[in-house]
């Protein structure tokens, strides 16, 4: 009976060790998943990340994290070249849950060539409406004469001649 208890105790200890190992491994893998490589990030977007880091640090000495998936490379203007998008929805601060986003959504920064366009939104996607590449963004319902949950979308296209995003106002 004693040897059976020892066997069970050893197995429980080995199982506990395995669980601890798995938890530690998951913690390291999660930490690395929250860090995103910033090498090659254009200066204008790097400045946005640095400002967000500083804001977090200034708020009760918070720790900033840039979640995986915050940086996108996607064709924004239909030229087949991938532009840059930085989504503040992927910014996190240990001392402030809503430092970067609010009821209006989060800022997304779209960089075409050297031109930066920032938009407060609750989600975005790109669509092709031949021959245009169209940025579709879910925005706060107040932009459509409603309140936050009122469905409202803005569509924008890149005008490569004038180097600006063009949109119509919602009515």
Phi, psi and omega in degrees: 000316180297316181296326178293322178293320179296316178303313180296321178296318179295318179296319179296320178296317179294319178296319178296318178299319179295318179297315179299316178301315180296319179296316179295317178299317179298321179297317179292319180293322178294316180299318180289332178289336181275348179263134179241140181294123181260359179294135181087353179291129180302150184307316182300322180281324176299322177297324177295317179295316180297321177295321178293320177299316181295317179300320179293314179299320180292336180267094177055036177056043182291160177256127183269143173224140175252108185293149175301134181096003179283337182248128181237145169245116185208149176290114182262337189238006177083012180264007180073354175274140181277125173272189183240141172227133175241118181259118177289351174299336179267008176273138178223142177231130185295338185250002182209107183295320186248035182292328186250343183225155178214200182294336177281347181117210182230156177282138169239139183245121183251122183245114174246122186052244179251013186255122183258133178232125180246140185218127173283123185207167179250012179150153181211163176203166177250146178223157175254121171236094192314130002265015188266149169258122190244130173271120177252127182230133173279116184242170181303137182302338179296338178285351177241022177080014181242211176240180187313309184284355178295126180299132181205129181229141173245139177246133181227144175234149179275125176264102185288339177288316182265350181059047178218158171275138179243133180217157170260153177282141177289147180240000000 
